[in-house]
mmCIF file of C-alpha atoms in Angstrom:
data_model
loop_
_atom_site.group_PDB
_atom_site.id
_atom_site.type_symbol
_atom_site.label_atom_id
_atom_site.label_comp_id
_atom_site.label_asym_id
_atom_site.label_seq_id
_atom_site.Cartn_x
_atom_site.Cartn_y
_atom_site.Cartn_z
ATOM 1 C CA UNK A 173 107.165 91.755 91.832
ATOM 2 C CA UNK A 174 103.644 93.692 92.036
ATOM 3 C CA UNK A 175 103.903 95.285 95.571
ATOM 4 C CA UNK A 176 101.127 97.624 95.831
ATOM 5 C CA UNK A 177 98.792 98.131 92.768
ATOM 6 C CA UNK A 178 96.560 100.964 92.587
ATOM 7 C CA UNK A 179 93.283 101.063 90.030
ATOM 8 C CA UNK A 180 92.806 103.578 88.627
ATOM 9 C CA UNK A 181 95.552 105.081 87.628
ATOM 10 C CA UNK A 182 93.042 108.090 86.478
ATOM 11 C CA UNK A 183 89.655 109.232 86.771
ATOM 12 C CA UNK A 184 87.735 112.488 86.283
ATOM 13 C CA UNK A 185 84.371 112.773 88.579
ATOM 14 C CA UNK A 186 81.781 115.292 88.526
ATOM 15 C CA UNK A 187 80.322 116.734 91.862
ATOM 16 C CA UNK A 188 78.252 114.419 93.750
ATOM 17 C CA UNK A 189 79.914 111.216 92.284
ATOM 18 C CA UNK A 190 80.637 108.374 94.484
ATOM 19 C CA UNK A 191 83.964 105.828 93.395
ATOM 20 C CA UNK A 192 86.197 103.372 95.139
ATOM 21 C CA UNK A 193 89.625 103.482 94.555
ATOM 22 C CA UNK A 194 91.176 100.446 94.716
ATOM 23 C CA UNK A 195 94.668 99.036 96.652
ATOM 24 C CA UNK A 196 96.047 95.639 96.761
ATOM 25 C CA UNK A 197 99.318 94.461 98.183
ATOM 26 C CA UNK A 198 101.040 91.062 97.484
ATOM 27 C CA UNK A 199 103.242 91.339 100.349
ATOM 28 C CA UNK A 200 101.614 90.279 103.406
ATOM 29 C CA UNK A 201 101.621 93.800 104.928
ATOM 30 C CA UNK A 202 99.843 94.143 108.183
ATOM 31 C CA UNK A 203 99.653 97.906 108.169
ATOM 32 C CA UNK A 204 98.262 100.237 105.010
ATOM 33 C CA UNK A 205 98.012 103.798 104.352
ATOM 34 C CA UNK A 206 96.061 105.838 102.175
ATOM 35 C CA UNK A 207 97.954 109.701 101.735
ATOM 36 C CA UNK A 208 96.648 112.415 99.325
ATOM 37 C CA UNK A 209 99.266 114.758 97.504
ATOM 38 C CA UNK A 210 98.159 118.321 96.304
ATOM 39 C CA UNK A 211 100.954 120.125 94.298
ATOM 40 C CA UNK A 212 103.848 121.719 96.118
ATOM 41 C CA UNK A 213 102.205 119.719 99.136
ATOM 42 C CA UNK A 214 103.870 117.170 101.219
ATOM 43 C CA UNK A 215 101.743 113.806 101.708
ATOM 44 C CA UNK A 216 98.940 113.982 104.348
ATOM 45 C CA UNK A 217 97.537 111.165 105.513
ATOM 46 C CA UNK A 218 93.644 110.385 105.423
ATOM 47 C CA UNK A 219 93.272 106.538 107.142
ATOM 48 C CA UNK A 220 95.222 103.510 107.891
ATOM 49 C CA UNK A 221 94.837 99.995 108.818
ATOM 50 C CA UNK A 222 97.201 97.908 111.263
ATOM 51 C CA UNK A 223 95.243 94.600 110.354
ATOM 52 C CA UNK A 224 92.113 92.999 108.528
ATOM 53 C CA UNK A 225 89.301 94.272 110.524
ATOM 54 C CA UNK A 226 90.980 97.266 111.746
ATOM 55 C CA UNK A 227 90.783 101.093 110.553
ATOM 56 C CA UNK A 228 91.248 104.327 111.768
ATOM 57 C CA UNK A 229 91.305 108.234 110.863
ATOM 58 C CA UNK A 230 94.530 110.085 109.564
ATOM 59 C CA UNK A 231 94.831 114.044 109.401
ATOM 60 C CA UNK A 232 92.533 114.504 106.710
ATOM 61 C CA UNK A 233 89.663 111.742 106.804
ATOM 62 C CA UNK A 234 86.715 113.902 105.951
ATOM 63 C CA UNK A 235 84.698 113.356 102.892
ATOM 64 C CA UNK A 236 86.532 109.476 102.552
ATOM 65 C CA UNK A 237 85.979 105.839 103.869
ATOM 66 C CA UNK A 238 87.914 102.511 104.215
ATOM 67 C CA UNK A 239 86.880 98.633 104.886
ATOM 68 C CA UNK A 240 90.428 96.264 105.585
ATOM 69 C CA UNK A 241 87.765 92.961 104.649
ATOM 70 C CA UNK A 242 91.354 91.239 104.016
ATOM 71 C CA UNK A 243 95.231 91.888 104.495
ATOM 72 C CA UNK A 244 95.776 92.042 100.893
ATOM 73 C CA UNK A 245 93.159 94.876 99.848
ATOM 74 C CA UNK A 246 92.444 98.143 101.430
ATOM 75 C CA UNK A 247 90.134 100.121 98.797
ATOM 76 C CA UNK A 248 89.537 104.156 99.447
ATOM 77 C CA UNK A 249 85.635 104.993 99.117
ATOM 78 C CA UNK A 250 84.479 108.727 98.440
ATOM 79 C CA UNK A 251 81.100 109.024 98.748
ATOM 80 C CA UNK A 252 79.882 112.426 97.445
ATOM 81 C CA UNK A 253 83.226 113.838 95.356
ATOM 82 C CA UNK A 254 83.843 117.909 95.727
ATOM 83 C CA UNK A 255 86.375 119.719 93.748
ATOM 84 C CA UNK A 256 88.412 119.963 97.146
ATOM 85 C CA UNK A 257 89.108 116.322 96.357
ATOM 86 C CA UNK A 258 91.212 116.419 93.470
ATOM 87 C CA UNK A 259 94.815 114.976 94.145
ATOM 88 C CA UNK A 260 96.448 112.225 93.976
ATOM 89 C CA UNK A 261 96.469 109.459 96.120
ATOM 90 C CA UNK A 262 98.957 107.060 97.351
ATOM 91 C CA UNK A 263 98.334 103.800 98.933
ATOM 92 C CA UNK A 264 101.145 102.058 101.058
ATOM 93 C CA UNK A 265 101.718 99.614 103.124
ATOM 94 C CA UNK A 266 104.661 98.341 105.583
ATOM 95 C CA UNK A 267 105.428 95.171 107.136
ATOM 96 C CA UNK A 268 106.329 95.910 110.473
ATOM 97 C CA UNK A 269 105.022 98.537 112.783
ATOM 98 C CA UNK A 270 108.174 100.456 113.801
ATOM 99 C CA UNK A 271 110.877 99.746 111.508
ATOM 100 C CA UNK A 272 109.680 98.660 108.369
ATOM 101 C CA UNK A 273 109.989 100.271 105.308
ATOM 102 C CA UNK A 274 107.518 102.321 103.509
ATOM 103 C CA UNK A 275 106.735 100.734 99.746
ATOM 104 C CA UNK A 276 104.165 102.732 97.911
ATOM 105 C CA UNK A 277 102.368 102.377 94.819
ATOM 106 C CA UNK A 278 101.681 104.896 91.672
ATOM 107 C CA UNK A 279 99.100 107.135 92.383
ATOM 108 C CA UNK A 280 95.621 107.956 91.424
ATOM 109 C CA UNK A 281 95.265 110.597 90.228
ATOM 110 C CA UNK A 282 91.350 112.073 90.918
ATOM 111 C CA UNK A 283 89.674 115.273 89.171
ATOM 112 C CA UNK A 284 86.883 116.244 90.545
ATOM 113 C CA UNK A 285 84.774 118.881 88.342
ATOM 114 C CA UNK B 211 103.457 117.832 116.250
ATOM 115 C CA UNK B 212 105.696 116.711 114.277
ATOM 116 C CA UNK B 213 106.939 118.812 111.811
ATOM 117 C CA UNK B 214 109.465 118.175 108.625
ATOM 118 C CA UNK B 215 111.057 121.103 106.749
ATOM 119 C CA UNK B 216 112.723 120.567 103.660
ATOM 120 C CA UNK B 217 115.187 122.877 102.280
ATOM 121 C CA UNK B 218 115.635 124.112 99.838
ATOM 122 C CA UNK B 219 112.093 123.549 97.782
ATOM 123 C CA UNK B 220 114.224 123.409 94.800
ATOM 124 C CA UNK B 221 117.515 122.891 93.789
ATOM 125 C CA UNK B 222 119.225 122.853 90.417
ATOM 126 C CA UNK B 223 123.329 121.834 89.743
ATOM 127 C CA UNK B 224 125.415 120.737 86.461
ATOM 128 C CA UNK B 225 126.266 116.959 86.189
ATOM 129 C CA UNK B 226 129.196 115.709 88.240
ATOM 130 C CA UNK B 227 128.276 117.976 91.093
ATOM 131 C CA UNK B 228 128.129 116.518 94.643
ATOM 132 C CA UNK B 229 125.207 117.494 96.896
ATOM 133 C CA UNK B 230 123.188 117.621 99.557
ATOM 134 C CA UNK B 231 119.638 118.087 100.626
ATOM 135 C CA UNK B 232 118.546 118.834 104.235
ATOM 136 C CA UNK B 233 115.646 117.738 106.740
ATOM 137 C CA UNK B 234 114.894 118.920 110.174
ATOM 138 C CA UNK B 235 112.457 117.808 112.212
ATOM 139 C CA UNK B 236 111.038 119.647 115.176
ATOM 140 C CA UNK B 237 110.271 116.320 117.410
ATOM 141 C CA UNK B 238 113.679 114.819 118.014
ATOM 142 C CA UNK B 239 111.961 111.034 119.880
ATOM 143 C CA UNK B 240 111.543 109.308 116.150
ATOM 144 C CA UNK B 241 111.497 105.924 115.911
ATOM 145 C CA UNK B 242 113.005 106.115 112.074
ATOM 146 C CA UNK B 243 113.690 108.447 109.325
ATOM 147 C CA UNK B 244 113.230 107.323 105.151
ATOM 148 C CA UNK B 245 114.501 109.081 102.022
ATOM 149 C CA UNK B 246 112.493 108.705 99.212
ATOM 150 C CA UNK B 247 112.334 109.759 95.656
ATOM 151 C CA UNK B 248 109.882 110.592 93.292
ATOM 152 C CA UNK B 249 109.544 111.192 89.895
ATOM 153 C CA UNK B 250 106.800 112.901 87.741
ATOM 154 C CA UNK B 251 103.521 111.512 88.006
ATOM 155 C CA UNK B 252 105.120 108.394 89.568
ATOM 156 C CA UNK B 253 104.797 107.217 93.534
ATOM 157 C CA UNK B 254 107.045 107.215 96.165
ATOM 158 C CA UNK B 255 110.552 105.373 95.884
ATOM 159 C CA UNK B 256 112.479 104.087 99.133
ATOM 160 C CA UNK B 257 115.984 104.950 98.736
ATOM 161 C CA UNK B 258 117.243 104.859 102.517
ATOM 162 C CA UNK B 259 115.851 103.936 106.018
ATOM 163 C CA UNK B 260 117.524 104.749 108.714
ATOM 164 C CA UNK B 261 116.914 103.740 112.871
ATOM 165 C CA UNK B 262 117.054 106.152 115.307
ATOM 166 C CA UNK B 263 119.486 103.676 116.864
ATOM 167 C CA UNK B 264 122.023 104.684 113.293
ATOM 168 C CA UNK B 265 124.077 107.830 112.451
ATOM 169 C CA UNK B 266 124.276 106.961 109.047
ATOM 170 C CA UNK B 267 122.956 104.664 105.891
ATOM 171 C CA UNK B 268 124.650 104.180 102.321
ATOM 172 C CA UNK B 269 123.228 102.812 98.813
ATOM 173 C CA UNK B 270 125.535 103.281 96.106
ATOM 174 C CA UNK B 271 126.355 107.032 95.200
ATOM 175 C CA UNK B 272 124.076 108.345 98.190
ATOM 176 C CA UNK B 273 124.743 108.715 101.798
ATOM 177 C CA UNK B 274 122.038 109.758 104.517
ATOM 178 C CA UNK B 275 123.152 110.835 108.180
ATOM 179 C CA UNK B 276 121.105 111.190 111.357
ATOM 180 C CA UNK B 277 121.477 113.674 114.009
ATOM 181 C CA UNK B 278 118.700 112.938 116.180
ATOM 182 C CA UNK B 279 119.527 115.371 118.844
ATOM 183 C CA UNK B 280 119.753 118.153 116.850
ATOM 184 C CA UNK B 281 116.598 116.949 114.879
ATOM 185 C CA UNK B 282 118.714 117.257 111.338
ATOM 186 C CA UNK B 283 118.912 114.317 108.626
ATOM 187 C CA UNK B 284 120.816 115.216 105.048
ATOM 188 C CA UNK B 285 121.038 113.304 102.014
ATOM 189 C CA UNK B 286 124.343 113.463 100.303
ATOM 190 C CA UNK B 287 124.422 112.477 96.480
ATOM 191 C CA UNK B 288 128.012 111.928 94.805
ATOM 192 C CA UNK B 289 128.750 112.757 91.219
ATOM 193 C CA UNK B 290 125.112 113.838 90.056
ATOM 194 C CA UNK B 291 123.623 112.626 87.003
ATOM 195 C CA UNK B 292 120.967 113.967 84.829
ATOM 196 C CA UNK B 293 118.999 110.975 85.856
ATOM 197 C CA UNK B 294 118.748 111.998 89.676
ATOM 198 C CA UNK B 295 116.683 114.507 88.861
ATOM 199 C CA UNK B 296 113.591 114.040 90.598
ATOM 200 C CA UNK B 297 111.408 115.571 94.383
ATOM 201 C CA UNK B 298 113.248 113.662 97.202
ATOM 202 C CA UNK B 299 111.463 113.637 100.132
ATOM 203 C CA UNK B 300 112.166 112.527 103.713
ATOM 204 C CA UNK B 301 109.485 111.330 106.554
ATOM 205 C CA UNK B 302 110.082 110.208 109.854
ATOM 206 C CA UNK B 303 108.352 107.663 112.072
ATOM 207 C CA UNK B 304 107.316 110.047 115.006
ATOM 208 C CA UNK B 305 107.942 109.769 118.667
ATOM 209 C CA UNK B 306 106.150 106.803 120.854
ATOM 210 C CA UNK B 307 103.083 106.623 118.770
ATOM 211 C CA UNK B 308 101.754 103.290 118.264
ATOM 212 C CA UNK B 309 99.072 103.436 116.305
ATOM 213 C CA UNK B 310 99.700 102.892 112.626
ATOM 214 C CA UNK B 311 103.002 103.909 112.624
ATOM 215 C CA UNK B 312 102.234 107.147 111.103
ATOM 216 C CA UNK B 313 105.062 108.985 109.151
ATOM 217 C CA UNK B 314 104.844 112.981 108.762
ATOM 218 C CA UNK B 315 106.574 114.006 105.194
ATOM 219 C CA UNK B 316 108.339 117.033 104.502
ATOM 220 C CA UNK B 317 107.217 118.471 101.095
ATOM 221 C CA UNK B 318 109.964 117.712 99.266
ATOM 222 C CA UNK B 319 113.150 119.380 97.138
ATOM 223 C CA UNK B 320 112.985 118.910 93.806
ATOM 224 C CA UNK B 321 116.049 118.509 92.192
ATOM 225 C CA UNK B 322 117.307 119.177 88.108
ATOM 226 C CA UNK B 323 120.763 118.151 87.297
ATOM 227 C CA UNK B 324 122.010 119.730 84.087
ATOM 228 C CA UNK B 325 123.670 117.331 81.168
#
């Protein structure tokens, strides 16, 4: 039972780095979600995809990009890391649009220095 | 906007205790609203889902109501263990929003429970 994976599980950047961080589901989830959690902070959410092909901006989408190339994988791309970055992010993912459940995976967590 | 209050931020009570943690939400048109829990340095457990069609959902020793009107949700947990201790938060499914499905999260109440 994998669910959602998340690689890595940690990484330390220094300013001006560029990584992926990666997300696969085995569950045939249409819709996936990438949120950020800073301490004492609820979840806010940076972009999502209701399908392969199909992306769009959350509440906090600057500094980040996405590609949904298949339903399985929807990898998180910063392209020039600042220390504002450092969090942890979620990825999750949901079968059906209104009242599916939420399943997320572990968290990476990113340090930017 | 949608916002999700959780109170209190923290919350600490011996074993046996029963409880309950509280979510409002200021937009009472959700679609759904899901407890979750998580631990340290670990993602995001589902523990209930409920429809904005249901007053109430149960799993084992924990109970979550609905009051959509009043724009309330608590999560009741019976006979506490050590082990519960963890941040539960809620998130609801806002209004008639289509696009993605979005949830907005509360920021959690973490919760110790004393052996």
């Amino acid at each position: 039972n994998a669910g959602v994976t998340q690689t890595p599980k940690f990484r330390i950047l220094k300013i001006g780095q560029s990584m992926t961080l990666q997300c696969t589901q085995d569950m045939n989830h249409n819709y996936m979600y990438w949120y950020r959690q800073d301490p004492g902070m609820g979840l806010k959410l940076i972009y999502y995809s209701v399908g392969a092909g199909i992306t769009d901006k959350g509440e906090v989408p600057n500094g980040y990009n996405v590609s949904r190339s298949t339903t399985e994988d929807f990898p998180l791309r910063l392209e020039l890391a600042a220390p504002s970055q450092t969090s942890v992010y979620f990825c999750a993912s949901r079968k059906q649009a209104n009242t599916g459940e939420l399943f997320f995976g572990e968290g990476s967590r990113l340090t930017v220095l | 906007k949608q916002e999700v209050t959780q109170i209190p931020a923290a919350l600490s009570v011996p074993e046996g205790e029963n409880l309950v943690l509280n979510c409002s939400f200021t937009d009472s048109a959700i679609y759904n609203l899901q407890w979750f829990r998580q631990d340290p340095g670990k993602g995001l457990t589902s523990l209930l889902l409920i429809q904005s069609s249901q007053r109430e959902q149960t799993s084992g020793r924990l109970n979550a109501s609905l009051d959509k009107s009043s724009g309330r949700s608590t999560l009741y947990i019976a006979a506490s263990q050590p082990g519960d201790s963890a941040t539960y938060l809620c998130a609801v499914r806002p209004g008639e929003e289509t696009s993605g499905s979005r949830l907005t999260f509360g920021e959690g109440t973490q919760l110790t429970v004393n052996p």
